[in-house]
C-alpha positions as CSV (number, residue, x, y, z in Angstrom):
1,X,22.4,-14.7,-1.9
2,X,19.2,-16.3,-3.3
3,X,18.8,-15.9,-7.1
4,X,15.9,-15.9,-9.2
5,X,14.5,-15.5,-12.6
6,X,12.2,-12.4,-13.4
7,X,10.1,-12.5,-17.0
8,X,10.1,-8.9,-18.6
9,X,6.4,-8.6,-20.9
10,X,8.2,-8.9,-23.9
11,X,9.7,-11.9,-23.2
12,X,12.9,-11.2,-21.5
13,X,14.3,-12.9,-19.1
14,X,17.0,-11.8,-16.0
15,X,18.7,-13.0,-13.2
16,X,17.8,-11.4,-10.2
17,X,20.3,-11.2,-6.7
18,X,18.4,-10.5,-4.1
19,X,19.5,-9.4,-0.4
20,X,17.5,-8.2,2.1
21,X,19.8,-5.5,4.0
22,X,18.3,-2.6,2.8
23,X,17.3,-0.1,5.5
24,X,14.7,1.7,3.2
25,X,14.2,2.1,-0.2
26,X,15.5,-0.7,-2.8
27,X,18.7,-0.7,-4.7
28,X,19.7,-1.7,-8.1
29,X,23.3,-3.2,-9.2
30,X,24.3,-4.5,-12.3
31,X,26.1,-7.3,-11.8
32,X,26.2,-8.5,-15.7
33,X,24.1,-8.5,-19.0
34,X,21.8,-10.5,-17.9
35,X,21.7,-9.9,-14.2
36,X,20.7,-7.7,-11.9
37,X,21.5,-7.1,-8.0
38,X,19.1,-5.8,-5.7
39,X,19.3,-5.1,-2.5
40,X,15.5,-4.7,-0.5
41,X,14.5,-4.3,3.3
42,X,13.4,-7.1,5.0
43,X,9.7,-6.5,5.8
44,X,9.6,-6.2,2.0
45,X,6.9,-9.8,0.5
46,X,8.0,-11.3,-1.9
47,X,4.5,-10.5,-3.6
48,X,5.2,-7.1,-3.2
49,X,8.7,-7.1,-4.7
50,X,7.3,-8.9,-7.7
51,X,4.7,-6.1,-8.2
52,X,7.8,-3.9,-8.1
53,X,9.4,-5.4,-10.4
54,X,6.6,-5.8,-13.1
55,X,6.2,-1.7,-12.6
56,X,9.6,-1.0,-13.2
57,X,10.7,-2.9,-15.8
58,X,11.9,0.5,-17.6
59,X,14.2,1.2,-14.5
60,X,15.8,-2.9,-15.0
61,X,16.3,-2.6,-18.6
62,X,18.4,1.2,-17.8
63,X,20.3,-0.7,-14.8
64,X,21.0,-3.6,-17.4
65,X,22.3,-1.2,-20.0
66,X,25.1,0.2,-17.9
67,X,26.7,-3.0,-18.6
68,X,27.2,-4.6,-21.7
69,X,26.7,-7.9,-22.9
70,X,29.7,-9.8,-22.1
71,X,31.9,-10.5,-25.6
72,X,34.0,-13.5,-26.7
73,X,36.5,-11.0,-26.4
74,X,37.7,-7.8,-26.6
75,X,35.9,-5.5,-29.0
76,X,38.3,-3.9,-30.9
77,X,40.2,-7.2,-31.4
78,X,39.2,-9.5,-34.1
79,X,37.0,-12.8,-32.8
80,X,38.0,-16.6,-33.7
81,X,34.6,-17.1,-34.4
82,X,30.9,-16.1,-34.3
83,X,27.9,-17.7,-34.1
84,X,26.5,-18.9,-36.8
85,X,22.9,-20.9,-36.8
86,X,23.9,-22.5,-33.6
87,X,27.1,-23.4,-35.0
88,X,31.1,-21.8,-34.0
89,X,31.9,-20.7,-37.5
90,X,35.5,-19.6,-37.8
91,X,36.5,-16.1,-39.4
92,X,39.3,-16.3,-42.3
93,X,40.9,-13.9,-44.1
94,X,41.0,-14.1,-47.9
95,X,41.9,-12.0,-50.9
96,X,38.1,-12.6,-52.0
97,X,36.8,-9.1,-52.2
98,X,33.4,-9.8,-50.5
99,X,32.3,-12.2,-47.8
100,X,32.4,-15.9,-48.4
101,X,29.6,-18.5,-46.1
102,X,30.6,-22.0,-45.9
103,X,29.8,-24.8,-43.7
104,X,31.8,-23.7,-40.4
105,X,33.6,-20.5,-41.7
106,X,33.4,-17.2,-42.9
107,X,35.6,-15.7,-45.8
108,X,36.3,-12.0,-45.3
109,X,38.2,-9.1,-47.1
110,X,41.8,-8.9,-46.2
111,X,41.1,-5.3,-44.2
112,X,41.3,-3.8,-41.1
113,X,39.2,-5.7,-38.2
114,X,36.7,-2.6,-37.9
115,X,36.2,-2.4,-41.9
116,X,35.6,-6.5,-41.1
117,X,33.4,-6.2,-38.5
118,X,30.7,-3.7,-40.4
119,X,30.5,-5.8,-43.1
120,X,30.1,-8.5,-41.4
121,X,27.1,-7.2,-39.5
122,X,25.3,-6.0,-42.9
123,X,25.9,-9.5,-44.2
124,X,24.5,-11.1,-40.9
125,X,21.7,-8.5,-40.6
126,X,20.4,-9.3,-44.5
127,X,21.3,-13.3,-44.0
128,X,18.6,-12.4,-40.8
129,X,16.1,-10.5,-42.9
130,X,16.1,-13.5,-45.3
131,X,16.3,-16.7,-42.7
132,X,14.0,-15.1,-39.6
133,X,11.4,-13.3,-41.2
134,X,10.0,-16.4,-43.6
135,X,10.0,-18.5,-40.5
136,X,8.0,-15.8,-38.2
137,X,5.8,-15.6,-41.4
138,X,5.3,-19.7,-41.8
139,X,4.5,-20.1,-38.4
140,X,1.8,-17.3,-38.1
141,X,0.4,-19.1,-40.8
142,X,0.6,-22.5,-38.8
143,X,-0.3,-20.9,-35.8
144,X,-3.1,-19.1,-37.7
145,X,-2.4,-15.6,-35.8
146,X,-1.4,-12.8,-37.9
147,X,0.5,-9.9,-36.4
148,X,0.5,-6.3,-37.4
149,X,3.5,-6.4,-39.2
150,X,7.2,-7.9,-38.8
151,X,10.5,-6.7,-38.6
152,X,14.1,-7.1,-37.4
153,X,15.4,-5.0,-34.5
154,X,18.8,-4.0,-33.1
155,X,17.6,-4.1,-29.6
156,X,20.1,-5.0,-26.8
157,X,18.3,-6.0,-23.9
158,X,15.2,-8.1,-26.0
159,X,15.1,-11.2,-28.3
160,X,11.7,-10.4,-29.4
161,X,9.3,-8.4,-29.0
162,X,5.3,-7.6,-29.8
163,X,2.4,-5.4,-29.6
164,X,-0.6,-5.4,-31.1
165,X,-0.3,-1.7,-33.2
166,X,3.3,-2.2,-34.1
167,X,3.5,-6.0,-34.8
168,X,6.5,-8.4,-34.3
169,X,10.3,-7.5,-33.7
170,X,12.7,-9.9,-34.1
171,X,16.8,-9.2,-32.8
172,X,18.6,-10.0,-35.8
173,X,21.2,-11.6,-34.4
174,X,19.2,-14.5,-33.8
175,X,20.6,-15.3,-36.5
176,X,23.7,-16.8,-34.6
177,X,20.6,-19.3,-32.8
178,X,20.3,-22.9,-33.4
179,X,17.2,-23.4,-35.2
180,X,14.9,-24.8,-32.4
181,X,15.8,-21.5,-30.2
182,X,14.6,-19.0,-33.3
183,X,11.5,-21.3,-33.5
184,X,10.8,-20.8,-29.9
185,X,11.3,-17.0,-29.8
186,X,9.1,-16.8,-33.0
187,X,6.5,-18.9,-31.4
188,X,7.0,-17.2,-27.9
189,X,6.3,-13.8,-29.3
190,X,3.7,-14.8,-31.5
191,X,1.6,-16.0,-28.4
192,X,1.6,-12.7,-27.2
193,X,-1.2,-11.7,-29.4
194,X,-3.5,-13.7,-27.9
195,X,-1.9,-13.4,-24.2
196,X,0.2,-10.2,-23.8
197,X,1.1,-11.2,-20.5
198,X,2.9,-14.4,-18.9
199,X,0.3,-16.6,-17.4
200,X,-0.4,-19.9,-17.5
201,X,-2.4,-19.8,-20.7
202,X,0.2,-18.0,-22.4
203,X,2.7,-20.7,-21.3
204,X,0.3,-23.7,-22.4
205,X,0.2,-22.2,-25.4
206,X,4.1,-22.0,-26.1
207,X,4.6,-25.6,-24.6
208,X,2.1,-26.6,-27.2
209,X,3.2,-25.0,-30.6
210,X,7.2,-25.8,-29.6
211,X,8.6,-28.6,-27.6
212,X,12.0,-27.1,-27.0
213,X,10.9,-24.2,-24.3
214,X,12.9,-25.4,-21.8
215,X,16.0,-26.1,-24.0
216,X,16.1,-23.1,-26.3
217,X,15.6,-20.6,-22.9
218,X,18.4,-22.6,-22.0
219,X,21.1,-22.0,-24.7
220,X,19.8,-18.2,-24.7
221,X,21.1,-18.3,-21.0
222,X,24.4,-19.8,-21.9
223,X,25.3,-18.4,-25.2
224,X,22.8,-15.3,-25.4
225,X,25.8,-12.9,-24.7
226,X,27.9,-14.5,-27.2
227,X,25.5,-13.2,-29.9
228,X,26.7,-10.0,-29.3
229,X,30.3,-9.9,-30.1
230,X,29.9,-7.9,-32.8
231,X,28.0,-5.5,-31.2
């Protein structure tokens, strides 16, 4: 089954399965959280399919949604480890009443795994809010383009987003990235302004302001799903 990779305007990216059996009309199966089956008829271009596609991105992001992102492992059982700046950081309990960072490890509260687990996403969300937003502000300033704002979002099916009204949203759990993939997404959505689409200007323009493109979009596709193991 041939696979490809389809570009959502906001940045996303998705694996596509593609069979051509279809008697009529196209259909859509999730296959994972980042890929997508569809099933089209044969007469069907290719050019056509990727107009399709670009028009219905709100009908790929729903199909996505009906399955989650894959987990390190079960979600009501307690994870080994999270990601952490692009580095497995190891969960320990301790009899320190709030969380502990260290190089590699994480010092929680002796409670229960889902008392763990919501404080552990407040601390990961403010370490976000105080690690991603200075480095979408410093390089706008480099870049010299200035969105409307900037924020961190919970979104599920986007690492970044931006529009011109609104401004720049950022997933917070970005936080988990090494630093050359949050400098890429930063960069990648801050090209938007000038190119809201994916052409080739908007990629020139990426290529030039980050050298890790191909390496960051990379780890996203390895690791991206671990990022959500909290949820």
């Amino acid at each position: 089954m041939p696979r490809f990779t389809h570009t959502f305007s906001d940045g996303l990216e998705i694996d596509i399965d593609l069979k051509r059996s279809a008697k009529k009309n196209l259909i859509l199966r999730p296959i994972d959280g980042q890929t997508v089956s569809i099933n089209i008829p044969p007469f069907l271009s290719a050019a056509r399919l990727q107009q399709w596609l670009s028009e219905n991105e709100s009908l790929l992001r729903q199909t996505l949604a009906k399955t989650p992102a894959r987990p390190l492992t079960n979600p009501s059982e307690k994870p080994a480890w999270v990601w952490y700046q692009g580095v497995q950081t190891a969960l320990t309990a301790t009899s320190h009443a709030t969380i502990t960072l260290q190089p590699s490890e994480i010092y929680l509260p002796e409670k229960s795994w889902p008392q763990q687990q919501t404080h552990l996403r407040r601390f990961l969300q403010q370490r976000a809010t105080e690690y991603l937003l200075p480095r979408l502000s410093d390089h706008a300033a480099a870049m010299d383009m200035h969105p409307a704002a900037t924020a961190l979002s919970n979104a599920k099916t986007f690492w970044g987003v931006c529009r011109h009204r609104t401004g720049i949203r950022l997933n917070w759990r970005l936080i988990g990235a090494p630093e050359f993939v949050a400098d890429y997404v930063c960069v990648h959505e801050l090209c938007h302004l000038p190119h809201p689409d994916h052409s080739a200007k908007f990629w020139a323009l990426v290529n030039r302001h980050t050298p890790h493109t191909a390496t960051a979009k990379a780890w996203l596709k390895a690791h991206g799903h671990e990022l959500f193991v909290l949820g």
